[in-house]
PDB file of C-alpha atoms and ligand atoms in Angstrom:
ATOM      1  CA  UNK A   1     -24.717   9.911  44.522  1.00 85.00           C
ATOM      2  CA  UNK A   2     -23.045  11.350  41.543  1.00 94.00           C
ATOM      3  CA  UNK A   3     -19.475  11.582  40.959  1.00 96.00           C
ATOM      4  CA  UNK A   4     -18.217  15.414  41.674  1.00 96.00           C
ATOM      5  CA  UNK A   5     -15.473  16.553  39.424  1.00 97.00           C
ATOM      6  CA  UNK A   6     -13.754  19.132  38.535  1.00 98.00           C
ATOM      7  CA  UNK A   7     -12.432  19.756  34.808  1.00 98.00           C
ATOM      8  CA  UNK A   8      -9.212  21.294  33.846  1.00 98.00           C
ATOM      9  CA  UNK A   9      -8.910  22.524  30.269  1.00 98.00           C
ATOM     10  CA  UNK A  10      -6.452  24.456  28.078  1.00 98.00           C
ATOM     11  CA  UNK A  11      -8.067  25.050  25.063  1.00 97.00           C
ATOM     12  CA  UNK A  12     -10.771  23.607  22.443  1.00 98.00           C
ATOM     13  CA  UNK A  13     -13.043  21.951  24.849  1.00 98.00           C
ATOM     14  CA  UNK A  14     -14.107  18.711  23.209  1.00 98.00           C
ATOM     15  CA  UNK A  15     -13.709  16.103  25.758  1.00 98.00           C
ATOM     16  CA  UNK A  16     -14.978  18.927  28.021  1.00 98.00           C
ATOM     17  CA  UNK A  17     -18.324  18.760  25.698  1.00 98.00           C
ATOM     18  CA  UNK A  18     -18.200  14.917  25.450  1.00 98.00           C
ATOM     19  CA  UNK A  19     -18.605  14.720  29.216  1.00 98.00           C
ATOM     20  CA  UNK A  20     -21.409  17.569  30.099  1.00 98.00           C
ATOM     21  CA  UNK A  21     -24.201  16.187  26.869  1.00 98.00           C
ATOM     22  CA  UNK A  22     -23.373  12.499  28.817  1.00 98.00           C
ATOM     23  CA  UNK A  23     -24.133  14.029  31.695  1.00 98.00           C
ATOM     24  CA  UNK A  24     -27.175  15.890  29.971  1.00 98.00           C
ATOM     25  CA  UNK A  25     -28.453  12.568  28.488  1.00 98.00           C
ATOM     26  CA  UNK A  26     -27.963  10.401  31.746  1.00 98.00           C
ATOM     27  CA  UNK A  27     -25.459   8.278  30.316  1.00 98.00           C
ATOM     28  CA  UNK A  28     -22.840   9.812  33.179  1.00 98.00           C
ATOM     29  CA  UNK A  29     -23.693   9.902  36.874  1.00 98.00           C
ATOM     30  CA  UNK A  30     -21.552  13.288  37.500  1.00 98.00           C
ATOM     31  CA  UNK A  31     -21.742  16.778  38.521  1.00 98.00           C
ATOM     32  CA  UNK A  32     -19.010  19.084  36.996  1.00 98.00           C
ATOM     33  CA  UNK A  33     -18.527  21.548  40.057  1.00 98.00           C
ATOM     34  CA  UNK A  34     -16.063  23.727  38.557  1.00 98.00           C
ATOM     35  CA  UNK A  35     -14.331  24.187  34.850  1.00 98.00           C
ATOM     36  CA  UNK A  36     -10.726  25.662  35.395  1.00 98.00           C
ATOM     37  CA  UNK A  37      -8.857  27.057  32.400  1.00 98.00           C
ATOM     38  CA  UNK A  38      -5.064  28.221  32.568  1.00 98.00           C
ATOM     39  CA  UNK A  39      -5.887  30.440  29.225  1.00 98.00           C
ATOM     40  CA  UNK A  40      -7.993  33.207  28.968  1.00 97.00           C
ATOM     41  CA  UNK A  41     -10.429  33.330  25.844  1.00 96.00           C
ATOM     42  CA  UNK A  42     -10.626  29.611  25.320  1.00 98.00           C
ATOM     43  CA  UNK A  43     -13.164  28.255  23.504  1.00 98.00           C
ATOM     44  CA  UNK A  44     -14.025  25.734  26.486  1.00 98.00           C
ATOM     45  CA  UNK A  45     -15.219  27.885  28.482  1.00 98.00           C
ATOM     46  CA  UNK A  46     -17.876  29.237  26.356  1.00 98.00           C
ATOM     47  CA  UNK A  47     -18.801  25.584  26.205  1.00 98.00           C
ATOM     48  CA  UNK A  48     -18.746  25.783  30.124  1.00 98.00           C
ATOM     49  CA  UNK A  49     -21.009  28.232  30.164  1.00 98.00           C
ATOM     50  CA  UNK A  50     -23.203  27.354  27.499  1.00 98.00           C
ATOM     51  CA  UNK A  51     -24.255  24.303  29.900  1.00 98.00           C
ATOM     52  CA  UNK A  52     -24.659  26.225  32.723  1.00 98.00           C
ATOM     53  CA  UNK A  53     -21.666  25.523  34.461  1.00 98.00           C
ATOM     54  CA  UNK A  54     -19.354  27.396  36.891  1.00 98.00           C
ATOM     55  CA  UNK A  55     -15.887  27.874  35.058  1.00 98.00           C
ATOM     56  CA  UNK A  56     -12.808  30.006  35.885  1.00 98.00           C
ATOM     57  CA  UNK A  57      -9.757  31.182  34.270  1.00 98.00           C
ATOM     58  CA  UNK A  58      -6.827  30.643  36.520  1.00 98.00           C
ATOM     59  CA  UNK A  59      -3.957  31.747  34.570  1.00 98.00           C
ATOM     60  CA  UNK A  60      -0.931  29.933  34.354  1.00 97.00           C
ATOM     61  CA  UNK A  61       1.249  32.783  32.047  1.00 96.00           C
ATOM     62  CA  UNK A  62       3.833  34.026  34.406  1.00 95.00           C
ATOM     63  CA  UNK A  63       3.948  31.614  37.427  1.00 97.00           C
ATOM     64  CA  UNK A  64       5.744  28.646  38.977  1.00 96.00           C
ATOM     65  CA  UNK A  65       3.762  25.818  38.530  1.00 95.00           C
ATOM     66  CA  UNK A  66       3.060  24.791  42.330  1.00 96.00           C
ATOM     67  CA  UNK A  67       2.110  28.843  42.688  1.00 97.00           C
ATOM     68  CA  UNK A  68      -0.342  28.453  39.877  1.00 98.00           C
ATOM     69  CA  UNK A  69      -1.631  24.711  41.674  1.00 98.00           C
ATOM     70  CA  UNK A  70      -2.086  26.500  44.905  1.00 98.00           C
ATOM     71  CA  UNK A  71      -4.544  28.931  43.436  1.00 98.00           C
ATOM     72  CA  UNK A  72      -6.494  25.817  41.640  1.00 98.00           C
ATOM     73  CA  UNK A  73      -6.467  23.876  44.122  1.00 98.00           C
ATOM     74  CA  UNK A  74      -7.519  26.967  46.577  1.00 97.00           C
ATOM     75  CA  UNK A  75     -10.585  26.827  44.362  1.00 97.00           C
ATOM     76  CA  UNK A  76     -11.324  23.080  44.605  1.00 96.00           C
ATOM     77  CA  UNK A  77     -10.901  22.783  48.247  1.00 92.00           C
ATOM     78  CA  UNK A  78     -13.915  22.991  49.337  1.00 93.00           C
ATOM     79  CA  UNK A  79     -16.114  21.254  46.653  1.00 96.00           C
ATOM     80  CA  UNK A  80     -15.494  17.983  48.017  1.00 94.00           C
ATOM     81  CA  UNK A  81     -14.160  16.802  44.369  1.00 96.00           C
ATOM     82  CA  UNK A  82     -14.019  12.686  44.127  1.00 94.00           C
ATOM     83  CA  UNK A  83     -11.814  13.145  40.598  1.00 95.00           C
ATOM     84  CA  UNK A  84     -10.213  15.867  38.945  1.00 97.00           C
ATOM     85  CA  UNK A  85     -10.657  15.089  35.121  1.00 98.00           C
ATOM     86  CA  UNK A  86      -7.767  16.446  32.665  1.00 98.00           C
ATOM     87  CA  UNK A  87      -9.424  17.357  29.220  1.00 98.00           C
ATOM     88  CA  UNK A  88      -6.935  18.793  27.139  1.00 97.00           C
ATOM     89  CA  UNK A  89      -5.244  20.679  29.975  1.00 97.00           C
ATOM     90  CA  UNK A  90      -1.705  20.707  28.832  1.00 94.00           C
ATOM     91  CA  UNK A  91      -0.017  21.000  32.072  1.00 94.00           C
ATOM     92  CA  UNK A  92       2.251  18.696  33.852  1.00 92.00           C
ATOM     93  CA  UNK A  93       0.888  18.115  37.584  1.00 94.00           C
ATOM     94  CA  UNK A  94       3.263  18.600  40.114  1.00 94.00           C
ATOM     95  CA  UNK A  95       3.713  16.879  43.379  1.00 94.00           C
ATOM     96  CA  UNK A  96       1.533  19.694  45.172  1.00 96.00           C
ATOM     97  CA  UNK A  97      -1.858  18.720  43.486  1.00 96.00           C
ATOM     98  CA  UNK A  98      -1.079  15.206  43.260  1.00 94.00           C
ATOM     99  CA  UNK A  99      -0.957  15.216  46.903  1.00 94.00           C
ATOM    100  CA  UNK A 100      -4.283  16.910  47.724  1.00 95.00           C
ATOM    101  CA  UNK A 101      -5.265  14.008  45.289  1.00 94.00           C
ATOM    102  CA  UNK A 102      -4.335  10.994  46.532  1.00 88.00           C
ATOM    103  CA  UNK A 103      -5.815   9.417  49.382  1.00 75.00           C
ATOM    104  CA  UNK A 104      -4.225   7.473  52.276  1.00 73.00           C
ATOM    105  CA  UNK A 105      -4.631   3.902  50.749  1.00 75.00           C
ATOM    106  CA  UNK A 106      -2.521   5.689  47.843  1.00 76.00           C
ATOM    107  CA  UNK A 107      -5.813   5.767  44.906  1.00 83.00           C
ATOM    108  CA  UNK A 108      -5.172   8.369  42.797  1.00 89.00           C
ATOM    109  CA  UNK A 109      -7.942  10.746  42.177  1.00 93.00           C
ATOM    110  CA  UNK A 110      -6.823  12.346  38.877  1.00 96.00           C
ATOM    111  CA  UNK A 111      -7.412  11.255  35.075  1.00 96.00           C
ATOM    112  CA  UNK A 112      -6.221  12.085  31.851  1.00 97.00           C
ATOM    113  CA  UNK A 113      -6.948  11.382  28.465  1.00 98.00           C
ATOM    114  CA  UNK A 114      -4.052  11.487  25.654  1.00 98.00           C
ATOM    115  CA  UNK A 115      -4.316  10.665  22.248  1.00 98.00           C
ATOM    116  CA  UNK A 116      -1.838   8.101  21.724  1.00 98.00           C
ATOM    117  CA  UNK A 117      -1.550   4.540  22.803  1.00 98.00           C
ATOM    118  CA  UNK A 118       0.807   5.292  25.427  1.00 97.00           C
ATOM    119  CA  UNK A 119       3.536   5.107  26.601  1.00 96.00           C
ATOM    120  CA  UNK A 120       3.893   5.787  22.804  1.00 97.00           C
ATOM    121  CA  UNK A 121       4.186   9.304  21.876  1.00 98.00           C
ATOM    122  CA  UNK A 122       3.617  11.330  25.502  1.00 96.00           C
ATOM    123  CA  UNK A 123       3.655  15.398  25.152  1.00 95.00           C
ATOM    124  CA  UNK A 124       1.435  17.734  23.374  1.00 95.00           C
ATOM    125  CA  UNK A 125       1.266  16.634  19.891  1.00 97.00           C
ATOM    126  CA  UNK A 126       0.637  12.756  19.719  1.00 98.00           C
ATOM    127  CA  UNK A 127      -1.567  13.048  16.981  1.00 98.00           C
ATOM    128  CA  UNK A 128       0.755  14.383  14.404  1.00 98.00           C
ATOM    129  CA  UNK A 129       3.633  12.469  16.031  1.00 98.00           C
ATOM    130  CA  UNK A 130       1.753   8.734  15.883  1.00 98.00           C
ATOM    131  CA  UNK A 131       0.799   9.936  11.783  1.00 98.00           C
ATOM    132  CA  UNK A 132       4.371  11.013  10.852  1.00 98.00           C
ATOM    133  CA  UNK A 133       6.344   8.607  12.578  1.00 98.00           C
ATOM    134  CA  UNK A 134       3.524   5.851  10.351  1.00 97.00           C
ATOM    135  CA  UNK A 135       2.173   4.351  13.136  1.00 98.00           C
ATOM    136  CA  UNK A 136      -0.787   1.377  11.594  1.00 98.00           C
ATOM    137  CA  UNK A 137      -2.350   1.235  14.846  1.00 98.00           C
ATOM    138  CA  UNK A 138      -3.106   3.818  17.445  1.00 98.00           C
ATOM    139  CA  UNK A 139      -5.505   5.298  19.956  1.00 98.00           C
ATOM    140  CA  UNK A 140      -6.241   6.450  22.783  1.00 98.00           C
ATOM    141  CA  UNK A 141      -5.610   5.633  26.289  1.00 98.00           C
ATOM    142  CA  UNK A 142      -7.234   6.840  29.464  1.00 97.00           C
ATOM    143  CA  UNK A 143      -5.259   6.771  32.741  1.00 95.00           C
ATOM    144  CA  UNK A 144      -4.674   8.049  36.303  1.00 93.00           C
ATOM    145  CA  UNK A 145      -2.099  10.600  36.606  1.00 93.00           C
ATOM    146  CA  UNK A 146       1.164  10.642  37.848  1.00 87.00           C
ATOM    147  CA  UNK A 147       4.594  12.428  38.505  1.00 83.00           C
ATOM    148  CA  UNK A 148       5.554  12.218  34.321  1.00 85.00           C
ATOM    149  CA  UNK A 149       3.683  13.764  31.085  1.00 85.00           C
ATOM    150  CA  UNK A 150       0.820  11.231  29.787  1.00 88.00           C
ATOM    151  CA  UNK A 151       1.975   9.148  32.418  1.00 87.00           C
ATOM    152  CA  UNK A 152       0.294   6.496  35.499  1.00 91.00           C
ATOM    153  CA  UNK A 153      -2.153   3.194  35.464  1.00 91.00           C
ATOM    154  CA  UNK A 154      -3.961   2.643  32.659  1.00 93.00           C
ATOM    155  CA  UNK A 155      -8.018   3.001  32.699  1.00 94.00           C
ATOM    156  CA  UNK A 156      -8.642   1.844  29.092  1.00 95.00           C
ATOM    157  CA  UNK A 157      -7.287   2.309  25.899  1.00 97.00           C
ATOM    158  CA  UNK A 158      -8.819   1.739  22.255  1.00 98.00           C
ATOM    159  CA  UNK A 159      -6.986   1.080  19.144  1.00 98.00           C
ATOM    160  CA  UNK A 160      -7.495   2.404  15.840  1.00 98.00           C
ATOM    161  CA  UNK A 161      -5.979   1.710  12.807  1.00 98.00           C
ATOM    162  CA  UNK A 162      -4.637   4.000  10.414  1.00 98.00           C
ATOM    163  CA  UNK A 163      -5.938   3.757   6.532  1.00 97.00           C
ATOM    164  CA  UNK A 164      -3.732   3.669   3.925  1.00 97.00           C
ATOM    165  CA  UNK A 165      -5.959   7.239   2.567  1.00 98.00           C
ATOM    166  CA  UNK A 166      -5.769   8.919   6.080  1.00 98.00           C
ATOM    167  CA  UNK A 167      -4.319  12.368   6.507  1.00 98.00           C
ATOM    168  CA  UNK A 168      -3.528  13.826   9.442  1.00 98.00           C
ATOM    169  CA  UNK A 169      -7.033  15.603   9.749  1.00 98.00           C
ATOM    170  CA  UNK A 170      -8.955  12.287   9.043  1.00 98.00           C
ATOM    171  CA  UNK A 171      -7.109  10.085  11.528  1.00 98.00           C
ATOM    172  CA  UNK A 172      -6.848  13.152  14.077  1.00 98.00           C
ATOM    173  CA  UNK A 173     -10.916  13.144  13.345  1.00 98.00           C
ATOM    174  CA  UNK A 174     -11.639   9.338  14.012  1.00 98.00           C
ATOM    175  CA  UNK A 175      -9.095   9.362  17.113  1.00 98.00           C
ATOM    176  CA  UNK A 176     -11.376  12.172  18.540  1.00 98.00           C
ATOM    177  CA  UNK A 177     -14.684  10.277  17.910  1.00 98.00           C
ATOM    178  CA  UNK A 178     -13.385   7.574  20.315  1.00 98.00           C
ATOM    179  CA  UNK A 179     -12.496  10.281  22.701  1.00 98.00           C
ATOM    180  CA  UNK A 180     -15.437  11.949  22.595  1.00 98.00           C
ATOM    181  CA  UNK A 181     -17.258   8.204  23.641  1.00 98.00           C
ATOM    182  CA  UNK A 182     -14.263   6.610  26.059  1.00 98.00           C
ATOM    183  CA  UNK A 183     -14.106   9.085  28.568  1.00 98.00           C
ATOM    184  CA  UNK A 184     -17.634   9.736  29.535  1.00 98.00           C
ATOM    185  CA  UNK A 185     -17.910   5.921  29.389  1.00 97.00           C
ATOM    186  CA  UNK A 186     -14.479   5.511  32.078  1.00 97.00           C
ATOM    187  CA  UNK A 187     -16.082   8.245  33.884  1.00 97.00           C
ATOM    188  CA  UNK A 188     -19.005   6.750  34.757  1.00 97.00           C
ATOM    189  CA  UNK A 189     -17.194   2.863  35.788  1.00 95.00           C
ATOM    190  CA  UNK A 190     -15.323   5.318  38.160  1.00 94.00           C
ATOM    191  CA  UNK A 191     -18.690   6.687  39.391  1.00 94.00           C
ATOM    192  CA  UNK A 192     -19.729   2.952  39.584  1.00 93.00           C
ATOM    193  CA  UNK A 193     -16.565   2.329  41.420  1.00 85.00           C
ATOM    194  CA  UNK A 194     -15.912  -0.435  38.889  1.00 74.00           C
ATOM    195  CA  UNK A 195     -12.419   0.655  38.306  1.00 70.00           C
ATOM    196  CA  UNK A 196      -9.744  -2.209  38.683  1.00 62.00           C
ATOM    197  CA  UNK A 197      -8.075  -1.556  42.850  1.00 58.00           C
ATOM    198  CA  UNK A 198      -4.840  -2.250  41.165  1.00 60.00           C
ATOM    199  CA  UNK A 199      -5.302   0.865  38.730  1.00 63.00           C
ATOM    200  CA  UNK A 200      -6.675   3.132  41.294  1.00 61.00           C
ATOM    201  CA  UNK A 201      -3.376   1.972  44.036  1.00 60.00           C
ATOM    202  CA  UNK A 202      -1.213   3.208  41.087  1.00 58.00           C
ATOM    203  CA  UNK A 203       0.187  -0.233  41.067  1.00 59.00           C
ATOM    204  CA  UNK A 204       1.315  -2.119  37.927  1.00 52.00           C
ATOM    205  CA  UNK A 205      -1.164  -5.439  37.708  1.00 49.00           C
TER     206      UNK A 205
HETATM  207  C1  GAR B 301      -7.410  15.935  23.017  1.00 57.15           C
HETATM  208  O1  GAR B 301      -7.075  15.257  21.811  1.00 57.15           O
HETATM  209  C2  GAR B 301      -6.725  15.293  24.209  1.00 57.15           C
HETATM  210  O2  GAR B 301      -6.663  13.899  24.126  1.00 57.15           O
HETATM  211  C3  GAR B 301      -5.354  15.897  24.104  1.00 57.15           C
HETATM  212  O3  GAR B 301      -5.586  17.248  23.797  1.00 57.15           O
HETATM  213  C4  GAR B 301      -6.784  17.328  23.021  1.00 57.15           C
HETATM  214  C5  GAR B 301      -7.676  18.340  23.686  1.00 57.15           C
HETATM  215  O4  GAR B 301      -8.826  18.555  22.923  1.00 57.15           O
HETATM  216  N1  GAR B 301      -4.600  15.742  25.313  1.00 57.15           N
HETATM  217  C6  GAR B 301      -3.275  15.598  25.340  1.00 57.15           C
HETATM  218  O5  GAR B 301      -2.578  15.617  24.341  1.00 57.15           O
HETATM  219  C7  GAR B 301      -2.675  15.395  26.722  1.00 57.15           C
HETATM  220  N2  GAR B 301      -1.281  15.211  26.629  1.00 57.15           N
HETATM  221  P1  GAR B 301     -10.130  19.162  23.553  1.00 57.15           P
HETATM  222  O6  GAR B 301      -9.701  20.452  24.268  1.00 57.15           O
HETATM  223  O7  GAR B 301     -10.988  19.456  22.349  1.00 57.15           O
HETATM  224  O8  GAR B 301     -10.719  18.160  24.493  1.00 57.15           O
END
């Protein structure tokens, strides 16, 4: 059985490409029932739909954020979604969703991915943050989602280093690369249920 999910975006679309050609090449057991932007005009959804999947803008412009959950999650309801996957949707998730999310035994059924080794450099910009502040090392980390920004048990996370020649846009560049290959990769141990129970209880190990 494949793994449903559900795909949040914001913007650009990337990860949201990563995952539907692994899904197109077999390398990802999934089936992306839904694509749910909070912007209009985004360039994800025109990736959405150039795969021939269902997406939706649910804006975000305007409302509390548990109003704005209510009408997501009034659209996910009945899709019988195993994981709701952040890709580049730049919204903190309230209690609300996280609740419809989490099962009885306490597994979380959201991920994110964020661009930084975390808990370094949380929020929107972790790129440019991790390349100003001089960071030699980063990358990316892949985790379950909780109450905080960029925040819950860690998935998987790969390092890169930073060359002395890198600007912004090259590091930014190789960063995305291993984006682009980590989460359709952690997507599919979750569809193999190969995920540590530890990580999935929203324990620490
Ligand atoms: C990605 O770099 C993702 O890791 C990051 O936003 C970008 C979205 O790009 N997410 C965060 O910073 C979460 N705090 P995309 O829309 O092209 O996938």
């Amino acid at each position: 059985m494949p793994l449903n999910i559900a795909i949040l975006v914001s913007g650009r679309g990337s990860n949201l490409k990563a995952i539907l050609e692994a899904i197109r090449e077999k390398q990802l057991d999934a089936s992306v029932k839904v694509v749910i932007s909070n912007k209009p005009d985004v360039a994800a959804l025109k990736i959405a739909a150039d795969y021939g999947v269902e997406a939706k803008v649910i804006p975000s412009a305007g409302l509390q954020r548990t109003e704005h959950e209510k009408l997501v999650y009034d659209s996910l309801s009945k899709l019988s979604i195993d994981y709701l996957v952040l890709a580049g949707y730049m919204r903190i998730i309230t209690p609300f969703l996280l609740s419809k999310f989490r099962d009885e035994r306490g597994f979380i059924r959201i991920v994110n991915i964020h661009p930084s080794l975390l808990p370094a450099f949380p929020g929107a910009n972790a790129y440019e943050e991790a390349f100003n502040y001089g960071v030699k090392v980063s990358g990316i980390t892949i985790h379950l989602v909780d109450e905080e920004v960029d925040r819950g048990p860690i998935l998987a996370q790969e390092a890169f280093e930073r060359l002395p020649e890198d600007t912004l846009e090259s590091f930014t560049k190789r960063g995305l690369a291993i984006e682009h290959r980590l989460y359709p990769k952690v997507l599919q141990q979750l569809a193999e249920q190969k995920v540590p129970v530890y990580a999935q209880a929203g324990e620490t190990p």
